[in-house]
PDB file of C-alpha atoms and ligand atoms in Angstrom:
ATOM      1  CA  MET G 863     -17.040   8.778 -13.139  1.00 93.00           C
ATOM      2  CA  LEU G 864     -13.988  10.995 -13.614  1.00 91.00           C
ATOM      3  CA  THR G 865     -11.002   9.680 -15.563  1.00 88.00           C
ATOM      4  CA  THR G 866      -8.282  11.724 -13.816  1.00 95.00           C
ATOM      5  CA  SER G 867      -4.973   9.888 -14.147  1.00 97.00           C
ATOM      6  CA  ILE G 868      -3.226   8.606 -11.041  1.00 98.00           C
ATOM      7  CA  LYS G 869      -0.269  10.925 -11.710  1.00 97.00           C
ATOM      8  CA  GLU G 870      -2.506  13.990 -11.817  1.00 98.00           C
ATOM      9  CA  TYR G 871      -4.491  12.887  -8.762  1.00 98.00           C
ATOM     10  CA  VAL G 872      -1.349  12.225  -6.700  1.00 98.00           C
ATOM     11  CA  SER G 873       0.229  15.501  -7.678  1.00 97.00           C
ATOM     12  CA  GLY G 874      -2.953  17.322  -6.536  1.00 98.00           C
ATOM     13  CA  ILE G 875      -2.829  15.620  -3.133  1.00 98.00           C
ATOM     14  CA  LYS G 876       0.854  16.391  -2.716  1.00 98.00           C
ATOM     15  CA  SER G 877       0.269  20.066  -3.515  1.00 98.00           C
ATOM     16  CA  SER G 878      -2.459  20.360  -0.896  1.00 97.00           C
ATOM     17  CA  LEU G 879      -0.368  18.527   1.715  1.00 98.00           C
ATOM     18  CA  LYS G 880       2.544  20.856   0.964  1.00 98.00           C
ATOM     19  CA  GLU G 881       0.343  23.909   1.348  1.00 98.00           C
ATOM     20  CA  GLU G 882      -1.052  22.645   4.649  1.00 97.00           C
ATOM     21  CA  ILE G 883       2.436  21.836   5.998  1.00 98.00           C
ATOM     22  CA  GLU G 884       3.793  25.262   5.024  1.00 98.00           C
ATOM     23  CA  GLY G 885       1.315  26.765   7.475  1.00 97.00           C
ATOM     24  CA  LEU G 886       2.366  24.574  10.427  1.00 97.00           C
ATOM     25  CA  SER G 887       4.710  25.648  13.203  1.00 96.00           C
ATOM     26  CA  ARG G 888       6.313  22.191  13.365  1.00 96.00           C
ATOM     27  CA  LYS G 889       6.948  19.847  10.432  1.00 97.00           C
ATOM     28  CA  PRO G 890       5.332  16.396  10.579  1.00 98.00           C
ATOM     29  CA  ARG G 891       8.057  13.812  11.065  1.00 98.00           C
ATOM     30  CA  PHE G 892       8.262  10.061  10.675  1.00 98.00           C
ATOM     31  CA  ALA G 893      10.942   7.465  11.299  1.00 98.00           C
ATOM     32  CA  ILE G 894      11.911   4.591   9.023  1.00 98.00           C
ATOM     33  CA  VAL G 895      13.701   1.664  10.668  1.00 98.00           C
ATOM     34  CA  LYS G 896      15.733  -0.286   8.165  1.00 98.00           C
ATOM     35  CA  VAL G 897      17.985  -3.302   8.611  1.00 97.00           C
ATOM     36  CA  GLY G 898      20.591  -4.351   6.055  1.00 96.00           C
ATOM     37  CA  HIS G 899      20.566  -3.464   2.355  1.00 92.00           C
ATOM     38  CA  ASP G 900      17.931  -5.296   0.337  1.00 85.00           C
ATOM     39  CA  VAL G 901      17.913  -3.712  -3.154  1.00 83.00           C
ATOM     40  CA  GLY G 902      14.097  -3.389  -3.217  1.00 84.00           C
ATOM     41  CA  SER G 903      13.919  -1.921   0.298  1.00 88.00           C
ATOM     42  CA  ASP G 904      16.719   0.543  -0.410  1.00 91.00           C
ATOM     43  CA  SER G 905      14.814   2.008  -3.326  1.00 90.00           C
ATOM     44  CA  TYR G 906      11.432   2.028  -1.498  1.00 92.00           C
ATOM     45  CA  VAL G 907      13.031   3.901   1.407  1.00 96.00           C
ATOM     46  CA  LYS G 908      14.667   6.414  -0.948  1.00 95.00           C
ATOM     47  CA  GLY G 909      11.253   7.001  -2.524  1.00 94.00           C
ATOM     48  CA  LYS G 910       9.625   7.582   0.873  1.00 97.00           C
ATOM     49  CA  VAL G 911      12.312  10.084   1.898  1.00 97.00           C
ATOM     50  CA  ARG G 912      11.960  11.906  -1.432  1.00 97.00           C
ATOM     51  CA  ASP G 913       8.137  12.020  -1.165  1.00 97.00           C
ATOM     52  CA  ALA G 914       8.393  13.404   2.378  1.00 98.00           C
ATOM     53  CA  GLY G 915      10.831  16.122   1.273  1.00 98.00           C
ATOM     54  CA  GLU G 916       8.542  17.141  -1.590  1.00 98.00           C
ATOM     55  CA  VAL G 917       5.670  17.995   0.770  1.00 98.00           C
ATOM     56  CA  GLY G 918       7.853  19.447   3.551  1.00 98.00           C
ATOM     57  CA  MET G 919       7.769  16.503   5.976  1.00 98.00           C
ATOM     58  CA  GLU G 920      10.833  15.040   7.669  1.00 98.00           C
ATOM     59  CA  ALA G 921      11.634  11.370   7.172  1.00 98.00           C
ATOM     60  CA  VAL G 922      14.438  10.107   9.415  1.00 98.00           C
ATOM     61  CA  VAL G 923      16.049   6.815   8.403  1.00 98.00           C
ATOM     62  CA  HIS G 924      17.454   4.623  11.199  1.00 98.00           C
ATOM     63  CA  GLN G 925      19.730   2.192   9.402  1.00 98.00           C
ATOM     64  CA  TYR G 926      21.012  -0.925  11.214  1.00 98.00           C
ATOM     65  CA  ASP G 927      23.538  -3.526  10.266  1.00 98.00           C
ATOM     66  CA  GLU G 928      22.281  -6.761   8.635  1.00 97.00           C
ATOM     67  CA  ASN G 929      23.541  -8.679  11.717  1.00 98.00           C
ATOM     68  CA  VAL G 930      21.951  -6.473  14.394  1.00 98.00           C
ATOM     69  CA  ALA G 931      20.732  -8.563  17.346  1.00 98.00           C
ATOM     70  CA  GLU G 932      16.956  -8.818  17.756  1.00 98.00           C
ATOM     71  CA  ASP G 933      17.093  -7.458  21.331  1.00 98.00           C
ATOM     72  CA  GLU G 934      19.138  -4.451  20.266  1.00 98.00           C
ATOM     73  CA  LEU G 935      16.741  -3.694  17.404  1.00 98.00           C
ATOM     74  CA  ALA G 936      13.799  -4.064  19.797  1.00 98.00           C
ATOM     75  CA  ARG G 937      15.368  -1.518  22.179  1.00 98.00           C
ATOM     76  CA  GLU G 938      15.936   0.934  19.312  1.00 98.00           C
ATOM     77  CA  VAL G 939      12.350   0.576  18.093  1.00 98.00           C
ATOM     78  CA  GLU G 940      11.069   1.150  21.644  1.00 98.00           C
ATOM     79  CA  THR G 941      13.164   4.319  21.924  1.00 98.00           C
ATOM     80  CA  ILE G 942      11.766   5.709  18.664  1.00 98.00           C
ATOM     81  CA  ALA G 943       8.263   4.725  19.764  1.00 98.00           C
ATOM     82  CA  LEU G 944       8.669   6.898  22.872  1.00 98.00           C
ATOM     83  CA  ASP G 945      10.225   9.858  21.028  1.00 97.00           C
ATOM     84  CA  ARG G 946       7.664  12.655  21.206  1.00 95.00           C
ATOM     85  CA  SER G 947       9.133  14.409  18.155  1.00 96.00           C
ATOM     86  CA  VAL G 948       8.177  11.452  15.923  1.00 98.00           C
ATOM     87  CA  ASP G 949       4.570  11.399  14.657  1.00 98.00           C
ATOM     88  CA  GLY G 950       4.708   8.046  12.910  1.00 98.00           C
ATOM     89  CA  MET G 951       7.087   5.147  12.314  1.00 98.00           C
ATOM     90  CA  ILE G 952       7.684   2.319   9.870  1.00 98.00           C
ATOM     91  CA  VAL G 953       9.781  -0.806  10.090  1.00 97.00           C
ATOM     92  CA  GLN G 954      10.798  -1.546   6.520  1.00 96.00           C
ATOM     93  CA  LEU G 955      10.143  -5.185   5.653  1.00 94.00           C
ATOM     94  CA  PRO G 956      11.472  -7.754   5.060  1.00 92.00           C
ATOM     95  CA  LEU G 957      13.711  -8.049   8.136  1.00 96.00           C
ATOM     96  CA  PRO G 958      16.605 -10.558   8.118  1.00 96.00           C
ATOM     97  CA  ARG G 959      15.583 -14.137   8.970  1.00 96.00           C
ATOM     98  CA  HIS G 960      17.146 -14.145  12.452  1.00 98.00           C
ATOM     99  CA  ILE G 961      14.735 -11.407  13.576  1.00 98.00           C
ATOM    100  CA  ASP G 962      11.161 -12.123  14.659  1.00 98.00           C
ATOM    101  CA  GLU G 963       9.194  -9.667  12.488  1.00 95.00           C
ATOM    102  CA  GLY G 964       6.028 -10.048  14.594  1.00 94.00           C
ATOM    103  CA  ARG G 965       7.850  -9.100  17.796  1.00 97.00           C
ATOM    104  CA  ILE G 966       9.435  -5.985  16.265  1.00 97.00           C
ATOM    105  CA  LEU G 967       6.190  -4.808  14.627  1.00 96.00           C
ATOM    106  CA  SER G 968       4.304  -5.297  17.893  1.00 96.00           C
ATOM    107  CA  LEU G 969       6.531  -2.635  19.494  1.00 97.00           C
ATOM    108  CA  ILE G 970       5.117   0.103  17.244  1.00 97.00           C
ATOM    109  CA  PRO G 971       2.371   1.944  19.149  1.00 97.00           C
ATOM    110  CA  PRO G 972      -0.971   1.802  17.248  1.00 96.00           C
ATOM    111  CA  LYS G 973      -1.118   5.615  17.073  1.00 96.00           C
ATOM    112  CA  LYS G 974       2.285   5.696  15.293  1.00 97.00           C
ATOM    113  CA  ASP G 975       1.720   2.634  13.076  1.00 97.00           C
ATOM    114  CA  ILE G 976       1.381   4.566   9.788  1.00 98.00           C
ATOM    115  CA  ASP G 977       1.800   1.395   7.676  1.00 96.00           C
ATOM    116  CA  GLY G 978      -1.321   0.054   9.400  1.00 94.00           C
ATOM    117  CA  PHE G 979       0.039  -3.501   9.554  1.00 89.00           C
ATOM    118  CA  SER G 980      -1.073  -4.243  13.120  1.00 87.00           C
ATOM    119  CA  PRO G 981      -4.766  -5.005  13.680  1.00 85.00           C
ATOM    120  CA  LEU G 982      -4.668  -2.420  16.473  1.00 92.00           C
ATOM    121  CA  SER G 983      -3.307   0.352  14.262  1.00 94.00           C
ATOM    122  CA  ARG G 984      -5.505   3.404  13.907  1.00 92.00           C
ATOM    123  CA  PHE G 985      -4.461   3.620  10.227  1.00 96.00           C
ATOM    124  CA  VAL G 986      -5.689   1.807   7.140  1.00 94.00           C
ATOM    125  CA  PRO G 987      -2.794   0.016   5.357  1.00 96.00           C
ATOM    126  CA  CYS G 988      -1.405   2.284   2.624  1.00 97.00           C
ATOM    127  CA  THR G 989      -2.125   0.208  -0.504  1.00 97.00           C
ATOM    128  CA  PRO G 990      -5.821  -0.545   0.190  1.00 98.00           C
ATOM    129  CA  LYS G 991      -6.335   3.021   1.444  1.00 97.00           C
ATOM    130  CA  GLY G 992      -4.684   4.498  -1.652  1.00 98.00           C
ATOM    131  CA  ILE G 993      -6.906   2.411  -3.941  1.00 98.00           C
ATOM    132  CA  VAL G 994     -10.195   3.207  -2.205  1.00 98.00           C
ATOM    133  CA  ASP G 995      -9.372   6.923  -1.817  1.00 98.00           C
ATOM    134  CA  TYR G 996      -8.620   7.132  -5.552  1.00 98.00           C
ATOM    135  CA  LEU G 997     -11.817   5.281  -6.511  1.00 98.00           C
ATOM    136  CA  ASP G 998     -13.740   7.609  -4.200  1.00 98.00           C
ATOM    137  CA  PHE G 999     -12.170  10.614  -5.894  1.00 98.00           C
ATOM    138  CA  LEU G1000     -13.216   9.246  -9.317  1.00 98.00           C
ATOM    139  CA  GLY G1001     -16.760   8.780  -8.036  1.00 98.00           C
ATOM    140  CA  PHE G1002     -16.765   4.976  -8.337  1.00 98.00           C
ATOM    141  CA  PRO G1003     -20.227   3.801  -7.164  1.00 98.00           C
ATOM    142  CA  PHE G1004     -19.149   1.022  -4.760  1.00 98.00           C
ATOM    143  CA  LYS G1005     -22.539   0.159  -3.267  1.00 98.00           C
ATOM    144  CA  GLY G1006     -24.017  -3.197  -4.336  1.00 98.00           C
ATOM    145  CA  LEU G1007     -21.413  -3.779  -7.092  1.00 98.00           C
ATOM    146  CA  ASN G1008     -19.248  -6.897  -7.471  1.00 99.00           C
ATOM    147  CA  ALA G1009     -15.627  -6.671  -6.345  1.00 99.00           C
ATOM    148  CA  VAL G1010     -13.212  -9.495  -7.075  1.00 99.00           C
ATOM    149  CA  VAL G1011      -9.886  -9.384  -5.260  1.00 99.00           C
ATOM    150  CA  ILE G1012      -7.244 -11.848  -6.434  1.00 98.00           C
ATOM    151  CA  GLY G1013      -4.625 -12.359  -3.700  1.00 98.00           C
ATOM    152  CA  ARG G1014      -5.206 -12.796   0.027  1.00 98.00           C
ATOM    153  CA  SER G1015      -2.101 -11.425   1.735  1.00 95.00           C
ATOM    154  CA  ASN G1016      -2.339  -9.657   5.075  1.00 91.00           C
ATOM    155  CA  ILE G1017      -0.998  -6.402   3.684  1.00 91.00           C
ATOM    156  CA  VAL G1018      -2.995  -6.130   0.450  1.00 96.00           C
ATOM    157  CA  GLY G1019      -5.678  -8.708  -0.427  1.00 97.00           C
ATOM    158  CA  LYS G1020      -7.354  -9.162   2.965  1.00 97.00           C
ATOM    159  CA  PRO G1021      -7.430  -5.512   4.134  1.00 96.00           C
ATOM    160  CA  LEU G1022      -8.570  -4.425   0.659  1.00 98.00           C
ATOM    161  CA  ALA G1023     -11.413  -6.959   0.679  1.00 98.00           C
ATOM    162  CA  LYS G1024     -12.450  -5.754   4.136  1.00 97.00           C
ATOM    163  CA  LEU G1025     -12.410  -2.125   3.057  1.00 97.00           C
ATOM    164  CA  LEU G1026     -14.499  -2.852  -0.062  1.00 98.00           C
ATOM    165  CA  LEU G1027     -16.963  -4.804   2.064  1.00 98.00           C
ATOM    166  CA  SER G1028     -17.272  -1.781   4.343  1.00 98.00           C
ATOM    167  CA  ARG G1029     -18.255   0.168   1.193  1.00 98.00           C
ATOM    168  CA  ASP G1030     -21.160  -2.239   0.618  1.00 98.00           C
ATOM    169  CA  MET G1031     -19.617  -4.140  -2.298  1.00 98.00           C
ATOM    170  CA  ASN G1032     -20.232  -7.879  -2.878  1.00 98.00           C
ATOM    171  CA  VAL G1033     -16.682  -9.058  -2.324  1.00 99.00           C
ATOM    172  CA  THR G1034     -15.124 -12.308  -3.559  1.00 98.00           C
ATOM    173  CA  VAL G1035     -11.529 -13.145  -2.716  1.00 98.00           C
ATOM    174  CA  LEU G1036      -9.686 -15.543  -5.053  1.00 98.00           C
ATOM    175  CA  HIS G1037      -6.212 -16.989  -4.526  1.00 98.00           C
ATOM    176  CA  SER G1038      -3.654 -19.526  -5.697  1.00 98.00           C
ATOM    177  CA  LYS G1039      -5.963 -22.468  -4.956  1.00 98.00           C
ATOM    178  CA  THR G1040      -8.934 -21.079  -6.926  1.00 98.00           C
ATOM    179  CA  LYS G1041      -9.891 -23.278  -9.904  1.00 98.00           C
ATOM    180  CA  GLU G1042      -9.399 -21.781 -13.362  1.00 97.00           C
ATOM    181  CA  GLU G1043     -13.086 -22.148 -14.355  1.00 97.00           C
ATOM    182  CA  ASP G1044     -14.165 -20.354 -11.180  1.00 98.00           C
ATOM    183  CA  ARG G1045     -11.701 -17.540 -11.825  1.00 98.00           C
ATOM    184  CA  SER G1046     -13.195 -17.034 -15.325  1.00 98.00           C
ATOM    185  CA  PHE G1047     -16.676 -16.930 -13.829  1.00 98.00           C
ATOM    186  CA  TYR G1048     -15.857 -14.355 -11.178  1.00 98.00           C
ATOM    187  CA  ILE G1049     -13.775 -12.155 -13.487  1.00 98.00           C
ATOM    188  CA  ALA G1050     -16.640 -12.027 -16.008  1.00 98.00           C
ATOM    189  CA  HIS G1051     -18.952 -10.697 -13.287  1.00 98.00           C
ATOM    190  CA  ALA G1052     -16.549  -8.205 -11.693  1.00 98.00           C
ATOM    191  CA  ASP G1053     -17.360  -4.498 -11.650  1.00 98.00           C
ATOM    192  CA  LEU G1054     -14.093  -3.945  -9.798  1.00 98.00           C
ATOM    193  CA  LEU G1055     -11.233  -6.386 -10.324  1.00 99.00           C
ATOM    194  CA  CYS G1056      -8.256  -5.945  -7.988  1.00 99.00           C
ATOM    195  CA  LEU G1057      -5.184  -7.985  -8.833  1.00 98.00           C
ATOM    196  CA  ALA G1058      -2.573  -8.508  -6.125  1.00 98.00           C
ATOM    197  CA  THR G1059      -0.574 -11.648  -6.896  1.00 97.00           C
ATOM    198  CA  GLY G1060       2.727 -10.640  -8.479  1.00 96.00           C
ATOM    199  CA  LYS G1061       2.001 -13.047 -11.364  1.00 97.00           C
ATOM    200  CA  ALA G1062       2.534 -11.145 -14.624  1.00 96.00           C
ATOM    201  CA  GLY G1063      -0.137 -11.793 -17.236  1.00 96.00           C
ATOM    202  CA  LEU G1064      -2.575 -13.416 -14.782  1.00 98.00           C
ATOM    203  CA  ALA G1065      -5.388 -11.338 -16.283  1.00 98.00           C
ATOM    204  CA  ASP G1066      -5.266 -11.352 -20.060  1.00 98.00           C
ATOM    205  CA  ALA G1067      -7.419 -11.778 -23.166  1.00 97.00           C
ATOM    206  CA  ARG G1068      -8.355 -15.363 -22.162  1.00 96.00           C
ATOM    207  CA  TYR G1069     -11.055 -13.920 -19.910  1.00 98.00           C
ATOM    208  CA  SER G1070     -14.108 -11.857 -20.674  1.00 98.00           C
ATOM    209  CA  TYR G1071     -14.575  -8.616 -18.774  1.00 98.00           C
ATOM    210  CA  LYS G1072     -17.466  -6.233 -18.263  1.00 98.00           C
ATOM    211  CA  PRO G1073     -16.797  -3.226 -20.531  1.00 98.00           C
ATOM    212  CA  SER G1074     -17.768  -1.026 -17.552  1.00 98.00           C
ATOM    213  CA  ALA G1075     -15.274  -2.754 -15.210  1.00 98.00           C
ATOM    214  CA  VAL G1076     -12.410  -1.049 -13.387  1.00 98.00           C
ATOM    215  CA  ILE G1077      -9.186  -3.057 -13.054  1.00 98.00           C
ATOM    216  CA  VAL G1078      -6.852  -2.060 -10.237  1.00 98.00           C
ATOM    217  CA  ASP G1079      -3.492  -3.705 -10.809  1.00 98.00           C
ATOM    218  CA  VAL G1080      -1.467  -3.932  -7.597  1.00 98.00           C
ATOM    219  CA  GLY G1081       0.983  -6.579  -8.782  1.00 97.00           C
ATOM    220  CA  ILE G1082       4.565  -5.740  -9.620  1.00 95.00           C
ATOM    221  CA  SER G1083       7.053  -8.218 -11.003  1.00 94.00           C
ATOM    222  CA  ARG G1084      10.215  -7.904 -13.049  1.00 92.00           C
ATOM    223  CA  GLY G1085      10.194  -9.793 -16.321  1.00 91.00           C
ATOM    224  CA  SER G1086      13.144 -11.522 -17.982  1.00 91.00           C
ATOM    225  CA  ASP G1087      13.336  -8.355 -20.138  1.00 90.00           C
ATOM    226  CA  GLY G1088      14.237  -6.439 -16.934  1.00 91.00           C
ATOM    227  CA  ARG G1089      11.014  -4.386 -17.139  1.00 93.00           C
ATOM    228  CA  LEU G1090       8.288  -4.051 -14.502  1.00 93.00           C
ATOM    229  CA  HIS G1091       4.987  -5.783 -15.173  1.00 96.00           C
ATOM    230  CA  GLY G1092       1.586  -5.760 -13.521  1.00 97.00           C
ATOM    231  CA  ASP G1093      -0.685  -8.784 -13.045  1.00 98.00           C
ATOM    232  CA  ALA G1094      -2.794  -7.682 -16.039  1.00 98.00           C
ATOM    233  CA  VAL G1095      -1.603  -7.313 -19.598  1.00 98.00           C
ATOM    234  CA  PRO G1096      -2.038  -3.679 -20.668  1.00 97.00           C
ATOM    235  CA  GLY G1097      -5.006  -2.579 -22.773  1.00 98.00           C
ATOM    236  CA  LEU G1098      -7.760  -4.925 -21.566  1.00 98.00           C
ATOM    237  CA  PRO G1099     -11.255  -4.011 -22.882  1.00 98.00           C
ATOM    238  CA  VAL G1100     -12.554  -2.335 -19.696  1.00 98.00           C
ATOM    239  CA  TYR G1101     -13.571   1.191 -18.627  1.00 97.00           C
ATOM    240  CA  LEU G1102     -10.396   1.855 -16.638  1.00 97.00           C
ATOM    241  CA  GLN G1103      -7.211  -0.110 -15.956  1.00 98.00           C
ATOM    242  CA  THR G1104      -4.475   1.242 -13.692  1.00 98.00           C
ATOM    243  CA  PRO G1105      -0.968   1.142 -15.224  1.00 97.00           C
ATOM    244  CA  VAL G1106       2.160  -0.568 -13.876  1.00 96.00           C
ATOM    245  CA  PRO G1107       4.481   1.166 -13.176  1.00 94.00           C
ATOM    246  CA  GLY G1108       2.970   4.576 -12.336  1.00 95.00           C
ATOM    247  CA  GLY G1109      -0.258   3.224 -10.824  1.00 97.00           C
ATOM    248  CA  VAL G1110      -0.995   1.697  -7.426  1.00 97.00           C
ATOM    249  CA  GLY G1111       2.619   2.269  -6.312  1.00 95.00           C
ATOM    250  CA  LEU G1112       2.011   6.040  -6.454  1.00 96.00           C
ATOM    251  CA  LEU G1113      -1.288   5.672  -4.576  1.00 97.00           C
ATOM    252  CA  THR G1114       0.446   3.658  -1.851  1.00 97.00           C
ATOM    253  CA  ARG G1115       3.182   6.257  -1.454  1.00 96.00           C
ATOM    254  CA  VAL G1116       0.806   9.184  -1.175  1.00 98.00           C
ATOM    255  CA  SER G1117      -1.302   7.267   1.380  1.00 98.00           C
ATOM    256  CA  LEU G1118       1.721   6.985   3.615  1.00 98.00           C
ATOM    257  CA  LEU G1119       2.049  10.786   3.573  1.00 98.00           C
ATOM    258  CA  ARG G1120      -1.650  11.097   4.356  1.00 98.00           C
ATOM    259  CA  ASN G1121      -1.277   8.707   7.285  1.00 98.00           C
ATOM    260  CA  VAL G1122       1.666  10.739   8.638  1.00 98.00           C
ATOM    261  CA  MET G1123      -0.465  13.866   8.396  1.00 98.00           C
ATOM    262  CA  GLU G1124      -3.301  12.113  10.225  1.00 97.00           C
ATOM    263  CA  ALA G1125      -0.878  11.013  12.964  1.00 97.00           C
ATOM    264  CA  TYR G1126       0.365  14.596  13.249  1.00 97.00           C
ATOM    265  CA  ARG G1127      -3.154  16.020  13.503  1.00 94.00           C
ATOM    266  CA  HIS G1128      -4.110  13.442  16.079  1.00 90.00           C
ATOM    267  CA  GLY G1129      -1.124  14.414  18.230  1.00 82.00           C
ATOM    268  CA  ILE G1130       1.749  12.414  19.635  1.00 54.00           C
TER     269      ILE G1130
HETATM  270  P1  NAD W 572       2.003 -12.118  -1.420  1.00 63.52           P
HETATM  271  O1  NAD W 572       3.042 -12.900  -2.130  1.00 63.52           O
HETATM  272  O2  NAD W 572       2.014 -12.020   0.063  1.00 63.52           O
HETATM  273  O3  NAD W 572       0.562 -12.661  -1.837  1.00 63.52           O
HETATM  274  C1  NAD W 572       0.271 -13.052  -3.151  1.00 63.52           C
HETATM  275  C2  NAD W 572      -1.139 -13.580  -3.184  1.00 63.52           C
HETATM  276  O4  NAD W 572      -1.419 -13.960  -4.519  1.00 63.52           O
HETATM  277  C3  NAD W 572      -1.360 -14.806  -2.316  1.00 63.52           C
HETATM  278  O5  NAD W 572      -2.486 -14.585  -1.501  1.00 63.52           O
HETATM  279  C4  NAD W 572      -1.644 -15.958  -3.300  1.00 63.52           C
HETATM  280  O6  NAD W 572      -2.698 -16.808  -2.866  1.00 63.52           O
HETATM  281  C5  NAD W 572      -2.091 -15.197  -4.539  1.00 63.52           C
HETATM  282  N1  NAD W 572      -1.657 -15.913  -5.758  1.00 63.52           N
HETATM  283  C6  NAD W 572      -0.420 -16.297  -6.098  1.00 63.52           C
HETATM  284  N2  NAD W 572      -0.431 -16.912  -7.297  1.00 63.52           N
HETATM  285  C7  NAD W 572      -1.712 -16.895  -7.727  1.00 63.52           C
HETATM  286  C8  NAD W 572      -2.365 -17.366  -8.885  1.00 63.52           C
HETATM  287  N3  NAD W 572      -1.688 -17.964  -9.871  1.00 63.52           N
HETATM  288  N4  NAD W 572      -3.686 -17.177  -8.992  1.00 63.52           N
HETATM  289  C9  NAD W 572      -4.393 -16.551  -8.016  1.00 63.52           C
HETATM  290  N5  NAD W 572      -3.819 -16.076  -6.892  1.00 63.52           N
HETATM  291  C10 NAD W 572      -2.502 -16.248  -6.753  1.00 63.52           C
HETATM  292  O7  NAD W 572       2.068 -10.692  -2.083  1.00 63.52           O
HETATM  293  P2  NAD W 572       1.538  -9.233  -1.613  1.00 63.52           P
HETATM  294  O8  NAD W 572       2.444  -8.691  -0.603  1.00 63.52           O
HETATM  295  O9  NAD W 572       0.058  -9.266  -1.371  1.00 63.52           O
HETATM  296  O10 NAD W 572       1.789  -8.456  -2.982  1.00 63.52           O
HETATM  297  C11 NAD W 572       1.118  -8.856  -4.159  1.00 63.52           C
HETATM  298  C12 NAD W 572       1.725  -8.126  -5.336  1.00 63.52           C
HETATM  299  O11 NAD W 572       1.483  -6.735  -5.177  1.00 63.52           O
HETATM  300  C13 NAD W 572       3.230  -8.270  -5.466  1.00 63.52           C
HETATM  301  O12 NAD W 572       3.556  -8.239  -6.832  1.00 63.52           O
HETATM  302  C14 NAD W 572       3.757  -7.032  -4.788  1.00 63.52           C
HETATM  303  O13 NAD W 572       5.027  -6.642  -5.295  1.00 63.52           O
HETATM  304  C15 NAD W 572       2.709  -6.036  -5.162  1.00 63.52           C
HETATM  305  N6  NAD W 572       2.549  -4.915  -4.231  1.00 63.52           N
HETATM  306  C16 NAD W 572       2.477  -3.698  -4.775  1.00 63.52           C
HETATM  307  C17 NAD W 572       2.287  -2.601  -3.961  1.00 63.52           C
HETATM  308  C18 NAD W 572       2.203  -1.254  -4.571  1.00 63.52           C
HETATM  309  O14 NAD W 572       2.219  -0.276  -3.855  1.00 63.52           O
HETATM  310  N7  NAD W 572       2.065  -1.158  -5.888  1.00 63.52           N
HETATM  311  C19 NAD W 572       2.157  -2.764  -2.576  1.00 63.52           C
HETATM  312  C20 NAD W 572       2.198  -4.044  -2.048  1.00 63.52           C
HETATM  313  C21 NAD W 572       2.382  -5.127  -2.899  1.00 63.52           C
END
């Protein structure tokens, strides 16, 4: 297996996307629908716009007031969905409580659903896709190996487990109701351990790990020290452990660009 860092890998993908886009007659374009000003969302959206600019794509942000009515937002989303100059679109979550998230997301046509949140979307959700693409690039031998995914959300844990299953791994999904002794057992047998809980220090020196294991740390939480932490403590005795920050977040972001490119190639 290669040991190329995530930073190096992502910068390689961005360079090739940029080169491909330079040769196109029209720039790929995607829309970001955003309501209100959640601090986290504001910075994620800024990052997406910056990433797009770096490879020569256009990201258009449609910002709405925190109190926008659900029907008005629905009409706006429908208009963007019909706009033939837009290859892909995202509704930045979370939406304010008075808005039915499911209804708004259902208005995104599957061929423009670059976040891949709807079961009908033609795209794989960005975080699971980013992880599997990177492991593929490293030459990780998925087939017949044990994958343990901790976390069962609809945007990370479940789609990741499904994707790993499609790569012929033996997949176990653990969650908040898993007993401690069972967690130790599964972790000790994992060839690939994917952590997606947001609980800092969930995986630490209490457990034993296969020295050949790969740990993919999706979790991000802010500690009382103000710093970002993953679900695993750094420096576990395994073959490869992805860092936080500067790990899965970068893979997720570059996957979004890849999905936009796929939407563009497929045609509006
Ligand atoms: P979520 O809150 O929807 O799901 C968390 C999951 O963790 C749940 O399924 C729950 O059962 C499980 N869980 C909680 N406590 C647990 C415990 N003590 N032991 C075992 N399982 C436990 O979160 P999410 O949207 O799936 O995100 C998970 C984490 O990944 C968060 O920290 C989030 O910020 C991060 N995230 C990172 C990226 C990225 O690009 N790096 C993308 C998405 C999410």
